[in-house]
GROMACS .gro file of C-alpha atoms in nm:
model
  341
    1UNK     CA    1   5.896   8.307  15.120
    2UNK     CA    2   5.707   8.447  15.015
    3UNK     CA    3   5.551   8.548  14.600
    4UNK     CA    4   5.705   8.831  14.519
    5UNK     CA    5   6.101   8.638  14.531
    6UNK     CA    6   5.923   8.486  14.174
    7UNK     CA    7   5.888   8.800  13.989
    8UNK     CA    8   6.060   8.882  13.783
    9UNK     CA    9   6.019   9.155  13.443
   10UNK     CA   10   5.859   9.094  13.151
   11UNK     CA   11   5.805   9.333  12.823
   12UNK     CA   12   5.424   9.265  12.725
   13UNK     CA   13   5.564   9.238  12.298
   14UNK     CA   14   5.860   8.852  12.442
   15UNK     CA   15   5.446   8.667  12.452
   16UNK     CA   16   5.409   8.506  12.179
   17UNK     CA   17   5.145   8.483  11.975
   18UNK     CA   18   5.062   8.280  11.729
   19UNK     CA   19   5.278   7.916  11.725
   20UNK     CA   20   5.546   7.858  11.462
   21UNK     CA   21   5.512   7.714  11.151
   22UNK     CA   22   5.782   7.456  11.301
   23UNK     CA   23   5.722   7.363  11.532
   24UNK     CA   24   6.090   7.118  11.670
   25UNK     CA   25   6.210   7.496  11.492
   26UNK     CA   26   6.200   7.767  11.877
   27UNK     CA   27   6.578   7.800  12.022
   28UNK     CA   28   6.607   7.702  12.340
   29UNK     CA   29   6.768   7.774  12.624
   30UNK     CA   30   6.929   7.498  12.818
   31UNK     CA   31   7.086   7.560  13.212
   32UNK     CA   32   7.298   7.411  13.386
   33UNK     CA   33   7.121   7.347  13.719
   34UNK     CA   34   7.394   7.228  13.941
   35UNK     CA   35   7.556   7.537  13.766
   36UNK     CA   36   7.352   7.828  13.657
   37UNK     CA   37   7.568   7.784  13.342
   38UNK     CA   38   7.307   7.885  13.020
   39UNK     CA   39   7.355   7.768  12.626
   40UNK     CA   40   7.131   7.864  12.342
   41UNK     CA   41   7.005   7.655  12.089
   42UNK     CA   42   6.701   7.549  11.933
   43UNK     CA   43   6.478   7.351  12.031
   44UNK     CA   44   6.579   6.985  11.735
   45UNK     CA   45   6.893   6.935  11.937
   46UNK     CA   46   6.767   6.809  12.205
   47UNK     CA   47   6.872   6.472  12.076
   48UNK     CA   48   7.256   6.566  12.152
   49UNK     CA   49   7.100   6.631  12.515
   50UNK     CA   50   6.910   6.246  12.669
   51UNK     CA   51   7.147   5.969  12.626
   52UNK     CA   52   7.033   5.601  12.495
   53UNK     CA   53   6.946   5.443  12.825
   54UNK     CA   54   6.745   5.794  12.949
   55UNK     CA   55   6.308   5.755  13.000
   56UNK     CA   56   6.139   6.085  12.872
   57UNK     CA   57   5.839   6.192  12.992
   58UNK     CA   58   5.569   6.272  12.775
   59UNK     CA   59   5.221   6.389  12.847
   60UNK     CA   60   4.944   6.270  12.582
   61UNK     CA   61   4.644   6.377  12.722
   62UNK     CA   62   4.409   6.625  12.473
   63UNK     CA   63   4.235   7.005  12.468
   64UNK     CA   64   3.954   6.989  12.361
   65UNK     CA   65   3.750   7.243  12.188
   66UNK     CA   66   3.623   7.308  12.587
   67UNK     CA   67   3.477   7.718  12.468
   68UNK     CA   68   3.078   7.812  12.388
   69UNK     CA   69   2.998   8.062  12.334
   70UNK     CA   70   2.632   8.030  12.301
   71UNK     CA   71   2.311   8.267  12.448
   72UNK     CA   72   2.024   8.200  12.694
   73UNK     CA   73   1.696   8.181  12.604
   74UNK     CA   74   1.489   8.361  12.668
   75UNK     CA   75   1.670   8.721  12.675
   76UNK     CA   76   1.949   8.600  12.391
   77UNK     CA   77   2.216   8.722  12.548
   78UNK     CA   78   2.558   8.656  12.505
   79UNK     CA   79   2.645   8.359  12.726
   80UNK     CA   80   3.062   8.184  12.740
   81UNK     CA   81   3.076   7.809  12.915
   82UNK     CA   82   3.381   7.683  12.897
   83UNK     CA   83   3.374   7.251  12.980
   84UNK     CA   84   3.625   7.159  13.305
   85UNK     CA   85   3.564   6.872  13.509
   86UNK     CA   86   3.331   6.573  13.289
   87UNK     CA   87   3.092   6.467  13.520
   88UNK     CA   88   2.817   6.175  13.444
   89UNK     CA   89   2.589   6.264  13.282
   90UNK     CA   90   2.635   6.475  12.989
   91UNK     CA   91   2.645   6.730  13.351
   92UNK     CA   92   3.018   6.991  13.274
   93UNK     CA   93   3.201   7.175  13.543
   94UNK     CA   94   3.179   7.525  13.349
   95UNK     CA   95   3.284   7.843  13.396
   96UNK     CA   96   3.034   8.068  13.279
   97UNK     CA   97   3.072   8.426  13.202
   98UNK     CA   98   2.911   8.654  13.325
   99UNK     CA   99   2.798   8.442  13.631
  100UNK     CA  100   2.566   8.640  13.646
  101UNK     CA  101   2.338   8.567  13.354
  102UNK     CA  102   2.334   8.151  13.444
  103UNK     CA  103   2.128   8.097  13.736
  104UNK     CA  104   1.960   7.752  13.801
  105UNK     CA  105   1.741   7.634  13.564
  106UNK     CA  106   1.921   7.931  13.313
  107UNK     CA  107   1.849   7.729  12.939
  108UNK     CA  108   2.172   7.817  12.718
  109UNK     CA  109   2.154   7.736  12.251
  110UNK     CA  110   2.438   7.678  12.113
  111UNK     CA  111   2.412   7.671  11.734
  112UNK     CA  112   2.115   7.774  11.702
  113UNK     CA  113   1.992   7.466  11.905
  114UNK     CA  114   2.227   7.235  11.792
  115UNK     CA  115   2.326   7.138  12.157
  116UNK     CA  116   2.110   7.283  12.481
  117UNK     CA  117   2.225   7.291  12.779
  118UNK     CA  118   2.055   7.361  13.145
  119UNK     CA  119   2.235   7.523  13.428
  120UNK     CA  120   2.192   7.276  13.671
  121UNK     CA  121   2.428   7.425  14.004
  122UNK     CA  122   2.608   7.659  14.088
  123UNK     CA  123   2.957   7.514  14.266
  124UNK     CA  124   3.306   7.546  14.414
  125UNK     CA  125   3.444   7.909  14.307
  126UNK     CA  126   3.151   8.000  14.150
  127UNK     CA  127   3.155   7.705  13.918
  128UNK     CA  128   2.823   7.619  13.720
  129UNK     CA  129   2.713   7.264  13.593
  130UNK     CA  130   2.555   7.174  13.303
  131UNK     CA  131   2.353   6.933  13.161
  132UNK     CA  132   2.360   6.916  12.758
  133UNK     CA  133   2.122   6.786  12.555
  134UNK     CA  134   2.215   6.701  12.229
  135UNK     CA  135   2.154   6.462  11.931
  136UNK     CA  136   2.470   6.170  11.807
  137UNK     CA  137   2.831   6.224  11.954
  138UNK     CA  138   2.895   6.518  12.182
  139UNK     CA  139   3.253   6.460  12.040
  140UNK     CA  140   3.157   6.571  11.697
  141UNK     CA  141   2.887   6.841  11.837
  142UNK     CA  142   3.153   6.960  12.062
  143UNK     CA  143   3.482   7.006  11.776
  144UNK     CA  144   3.155   7.238  11.535
  145UNK     CA  145   3.070   7.403  11.763
  146UNK     CA  146   3.323   7.440  12.021
  147UNK     CA  147   3.716   7.665  12.038
  148UNK     CA  148   4.010   7.556  12.158
  149UNK     CA  149   4.039   7.747  12.524
  150UNK     CA  150   4.336   7.960  12.570
  151UNK     CA  151   4.529   8.135  12.828
  152UNK     CA  152   4.425   8.536  12.875
  153UNK     CA  153   4.746   8.598  12.738
  154UNK     CA  154   4.680   8.533  12.351
  155UNK     CA  155   4.444   8.778  12.235
  156UNK     CA  156   4.502   8.596  11.831
  157UNK     CA  157   4.223   8.371  11.709
  158UNK     CA  158   4.438   7.999  11.612
  159UNK     CA  159   4.404   7.927  11.290
  160UNK     CA  160   4.489   7.538  11.313
  161UNK     CA  161   4.294   7.412  11.614
  162UNK     CA  162   4.624   7.097  11.681
  163UNK     CA  163   4.861   7.373  11.673
  164UNK     CA  164   4.715   7.420  12.047
  165UNK     CA  165   4.852   6.995  12.084
  166UNK     CA  166   5.100   6.769  12.121
  167UNK     CA  167   5.153   6.540  11.800
  168UNK     CA  168   5.122   6.237  12.050
  169UNK     CA  169   4.785   6.387  12.182
  170UNK     CA  170   4.558   6.136  12.224
  171UNK     CA  171   4.336   6.098  12.567
  172UNK     CA  172   4.121   6.422  12.550
  173UNK     CA  173   4.015   6.556  12.856
  174UNK     CA  174   4.270   6.833  12.917
  175UNK     CA  175   4.098   7.274  12.947
  176UNK     CA  176   4.468   7.385  12.783
  177UNK     CA  177   4.781   7.192  12.654
  178UNK     CA  178   5.102   7.124  12.800
  179UNK     CA  179   5.262   7.336  12.615
  180UNK     CA  180   5.623   7.200  12.607
  181UNK     CA  181   5.592   6.878  12.364
  182UNK     CA  182   5.452   7.181  12.131
  183UNK     CA  183   5.787   7.204  12.024
  184UNK     CA  184   5.771   6.778  11.928
  185UNK     CA  185   5.801   6.606  11.601
  186UNK     CA  186   5.713   6.257  11.524
  187UNK     CA  187   6.012   6.277  11.284
  188UNK     CA  188   6.294   6.487  11.611
  189UNK     CA  189   6.006   6.149  11.872
  190UNK     CA  190   6.194   5.911  11.594
  191UNK     CA  191   6.552   6.070  11.664
  192UNK     CA  192   6.516   5.995  12.007
  193UNK     CA  193   6.386   5.672  11.980
  194UNK     CA  194   6.692   5.548  11.701
  195UNK     CA  195   6.937   5.732  11.983
  196UNK     CA  196   6.798   5.414  12.301
  197UNK     CA  197   6.573   5.705  12.422
  198UNK     CA  198   6.249   5.556  12.671
  199UNK     CA  199   5.956   5.746  12.584
  200UNK     CA  200   5.666   5.660  12.855
  201UNK     CA  201   5.326   5.791  12.816
  202UNK     CA  202   5.072   5.968  13.116
  203UNK     CA  203   4.839   6.155  13.112
  204UNK     CA  204   4.702   6.422  13.292
  205UNK     CA  205   4.452   6.634  13.197
  206UNK     CA  206   4.538   6.996  13.301
  207UNK     CA  207   4.278   7.143  13.479
  208UNK     CA  208   4.259   7.642  13.416
  209UNK     CA  209   4.371   7.631  13.728
  210UNK     CA  210   4.697   7.608  13.535
  211UNK     CA  211   4.649   7.963  13.461
  212UNK     CA  212   4.498   8.136  13.837
  213UNK     CA  213   4.768   8.360  13.950
  214UNK     CA  214   4.847   8.289  14.355
  215UNK     CA  215   4.677   8.576  14.511
  216UNK     CA  216   4.869   8.502  14.861
  217UNK     CA  217   5.145   8.647  14.899
  218UNK     CA  218   5.313   8.322  15.162
  219UNK     CA  219   5.419   8.114  14.891
  220UNK     CA  220   5.324   7.777  15.167
  221UNK     CA  221   4.948   7.923  15.178
  222UNK     CA  222   4.864   7.848  14.813
  223UNK     CA  223   4.628   7.544  14.738
  224UNK     CA  224   4.673   7.361  14.411
  225UNK     CA  225   4.408   7.270  14.190
  226UNK     CA  226   4.281   6.876  14.179
  227UNK     CA  227   4.361   6.750  13.843
  228UNK     CA  228   4.321   6.392  13.738
  229UNK     CA  229   4.614   6.129  13.612
  230UNK     CA  230   4.681   5.800  13.471
  231UNK     CA  231   5.025   5.620  13.421
  232UNK     CA  232   4.948   5.241  13.213
  233UNK     CA  233   5.223   4.990  13.353
  234UNK     CA  234   5.430   5.003  13.086
  235UNK     CA  235   5.472   5.445  13.157
  236UNK     CA  236   5.589   5.285  13.506
  237UNK     CA  237   5.810   4.963  13.414
  238UNK     CA  238   6.003   5.233  13.209
  239UNK     CA  239   6.079   5.507  13.428
  240UNK     CA  240   6.148   5.278  13.668
  241UNK     CA  241   6.444   5.094  13.464
  242UNK     CA  242   6.635   5.397  13.417
  243UNK     CA  243   6.644   5.419  13.717
  244UNK     CA  244   6.747   5.145  13.799
  245UNK     CA  245   7.013   5.173  13.602
  246UNK     CA  246   7.151   5.517  13.728
  247UNK     CA  247   7.029   5.647  13.403
  248UNK     CA  248   6.831   6.045  13.426
  249UNK     CA  249   6.401   6.076  13.357
  250UNK     CA  250   6.342   6.391  13.219
  251UNK     CA  251   5.997   6.503  13.207
  252UNK     CA  252   5.774   6.699  12.874
  253UNK     CA  253   5.631   6.968  13.104
  254UNK     CA  254   5.570   7.035  13.395
  255UNK     CA  255   5.301   6.829  13.397
  256UNK     CA  256   5.458   6.555  13.386
  257UNK     CA  257   5.563   6.607  13.599
  258UNK     CA  258   5.376   6.682  13.805
  259UNK     CA  259   5.189   6.296  13.714
  260UNK     CA  260   5.567   6.157  13.829
  261UNK     CA  261   5.551   6.304  14.145
  262UNK     CA  262   5.263   6.261  14.290
  263UNK     CA  263   5.283   5.903  14.199
  264UNK     CA  264   5.600   5.783  14.308
  265UNK     CA  265   5.665   5.619  14.726
  266UNK     CA  266   5.926   5.739  14.889
  267UNK     CA  267   6.218   5.557  14.667
  268UNK     CA  268   6.100   5.702  14.403
  269UNK     CA  269   5.915   5.414  14.224
  270UNK     CA  270   5.645   5.412  13.993
  271UNK     CA  271   5.279   5.140  13.986
  272UNK     CA  272   5.040   5.165  13.738
  273UNK     CA  273   4.787   5.430  13.924
  274UNK     CA  274   4.557   5.659  13.845
  275UNK     CA  275   4.355   5.896  14.094
  276UNK     CA  276   4.422   6.300  14.149
  277UNK     CA  277   4.665   6.492  14.266
  278UNK     CA  278   4.679   6.877  14.456
  279UNK     CA  279   5.100   6.825  14.471
  280UNK     CA  280   5.234   7.168  14.511
  281UNK     CA  281   5.599   7.176  14.451
  282UNK     CA  282   5.871   7.454  14.534
  283UNK     CA  283   6.180   7.498  14.618
  284UNK     CA  284   6.274   7.278  14.966
  285UNK     CA  285   6.004   6.931  14.747
  286UNK     CA  286   6.328   6.642  14.710
  287UNK     CA  287   6.246   6.511  14.339
  288UNK     CA  288   6.187   6.173  14.395
  289UNK     CA  289   6.218   6.106  14.051
  290UNK     CA  290   6.261   6.391  13.832
  291UNK     CA  291   6.651   6.378  13.709
  292UNK     CA  292   6.526   6.683  13.424
  293UNK     CA  293   6.264   6.910  13.297
  294UNK     CA  294   6.180   7.060  12.933
  295UNK     CA  295   5.953   7.318  13.007
  296UNK     CA  296   5.898   7.670  12.891
  297UNK     CA  297   5.919   8.031  12.926
  298UNK     CA  298   5.636   7.992  13.243
  299UNK     CA  299   5.470   8.328  13.393
  300UNK     CA  300   5.602   8.533  13.685
  301UNK     CA  301   5.477   8.482  14.031
  302UNK     CA  302   5.282   8.151  13.911
  303UNK     CA  303   5.323   7.798  14.074
  304UNK     CA  304   5.553   7.678  13.722
  305UNK     CA  305   5.828   7.880  13.799
  306UNK     CA  306   5.791   7.779  14.175
  307UNK     CA  307   5.803   7.414  14.041
  308UNK     CA  308   6.154   7.495  13.783
  309UNK     CA  309   6.297   7.670  14.075
  310UNK     CA  310   6.296   7.389  14.334
  311UNK     CA  311   6.469   7.220  14.105
  312UNK     CA  312   6.804   7.410  13.995
  313UNK     CA  313   6.767   7.747  14.276
  314UNK     CA  314   6.522   8.065  14.222
  315UNK     CA  315   6.877   8.259  14.146
  316UNK     CA  316   7.018   8.035  13.879
  317UNK     CA  317   6.635   8.026  13.687
  318UNK     CA  318   6.543   8.462  13.791
  319UNK     CA  319   6.905   8.521  13.572
  320UNK     CA  320   6.816   8.303  13.329
  321UNK     CA  321   6.514   8.446  13.211
  322UNK     CA  322   6.549   8.773  13.251
  323UNK     CA  323   6.917   8.626  12.991
  324UNK     CA  324   6.643   8.578  12.794
  325UNK     CA  325   6.456   8.835  12.892
  326UNK     CA  326   6.752   9.039  12.629
  327UNK     CA  327   6.822   8.755  12.441
  328UNK     CA  328   6.374   8.821  12.344
  329UNK     CA  329   6.310   8.499  12.398
  330UNK     CA  330   5.944   8.381  12.260
  331UNK     CA  331   5.772   8.372  12.567
  332UNK     CA  332   5.450   8.184  12.736
  333UNK     CA  333   5.291   7.881  12.573
  334UNK     CA  334   5.333   7.922  12.200
  335UNK     CA  335   5.708   8.023  12.325
  336UNK     CA  336   6.061   7.910  12.387
  337UNK     CA  337   6.187   7.597  12.508
  338UNK     CA  338   6.394   7.527  12.798
  339UNK     CA  339   6.586   7.227  12.893
  340UNK     CA  340   6.671   7.255  13.276
  341UNK     CA  341   6.970   6.887  13.388
   0.00000   0.00000   0.00000
């Protein structure tokens, strides 16, 4: 199976640059995973596709304003730092632009010295370990100085930081949003719950590897990035109950999907757990838990379109994407949504 098998042609103007004012007002393409049949709706219609007893799995991770602009203390040269993983003792693994300016020992000032960082080491893929010094609470300083780490295909500045988080975002730690969840409003979630649908909250902190292109020709040779997840007892019970009673488990986003598929045993049973996952889902994969998926439209030749194609058949997915292009749907993070059932 080749990476090029997952290519489709996308006009640049269909890449959504700004979120809609009305979260639930985006368009929704519904795809029948068995037949390939499609329907066109508005996202708030999604409640009509959920049934009492179904379990909707959401990822409640919260994106931090992880993009920091600083200056090199000795030369004043501009340096951009992206926080990736919190280590210990105020040390973070980071992505630095330009890395050549950030050798071990380099000191970087952010916000006129409100936050200071020193490069400790160079690790995998050229990432830097930076030790930060500050007075006060790190999260408050980050909220004051940091910007949201938007994907490289979004060139517009985000006016409201909250729009790159879901309304149910709780646990801070992501460098990217679980974007399928951006379409939900509190009112829509309440309507779904009132219908008798269980909502299970899991956490997977999304890394920047989400946006890394697949650079190998053969899909199987690609190595996934590692991401941290948590499933508590309540979420496990809700998901298990849906499976035991013959109801469906429908995930909001590929991150929720990867979380439950990584944590489930061979019989599709879940228990409370946490850990790191590098699960790579592509056609040929047999889903243990997932029955349906709410997702956005993904980049050509990405691991995300491969995951979607594992659920709904590659030909069906690519035909639906071509239809979405023809109908001028909005693509990627701030774009429209797709329901696969």
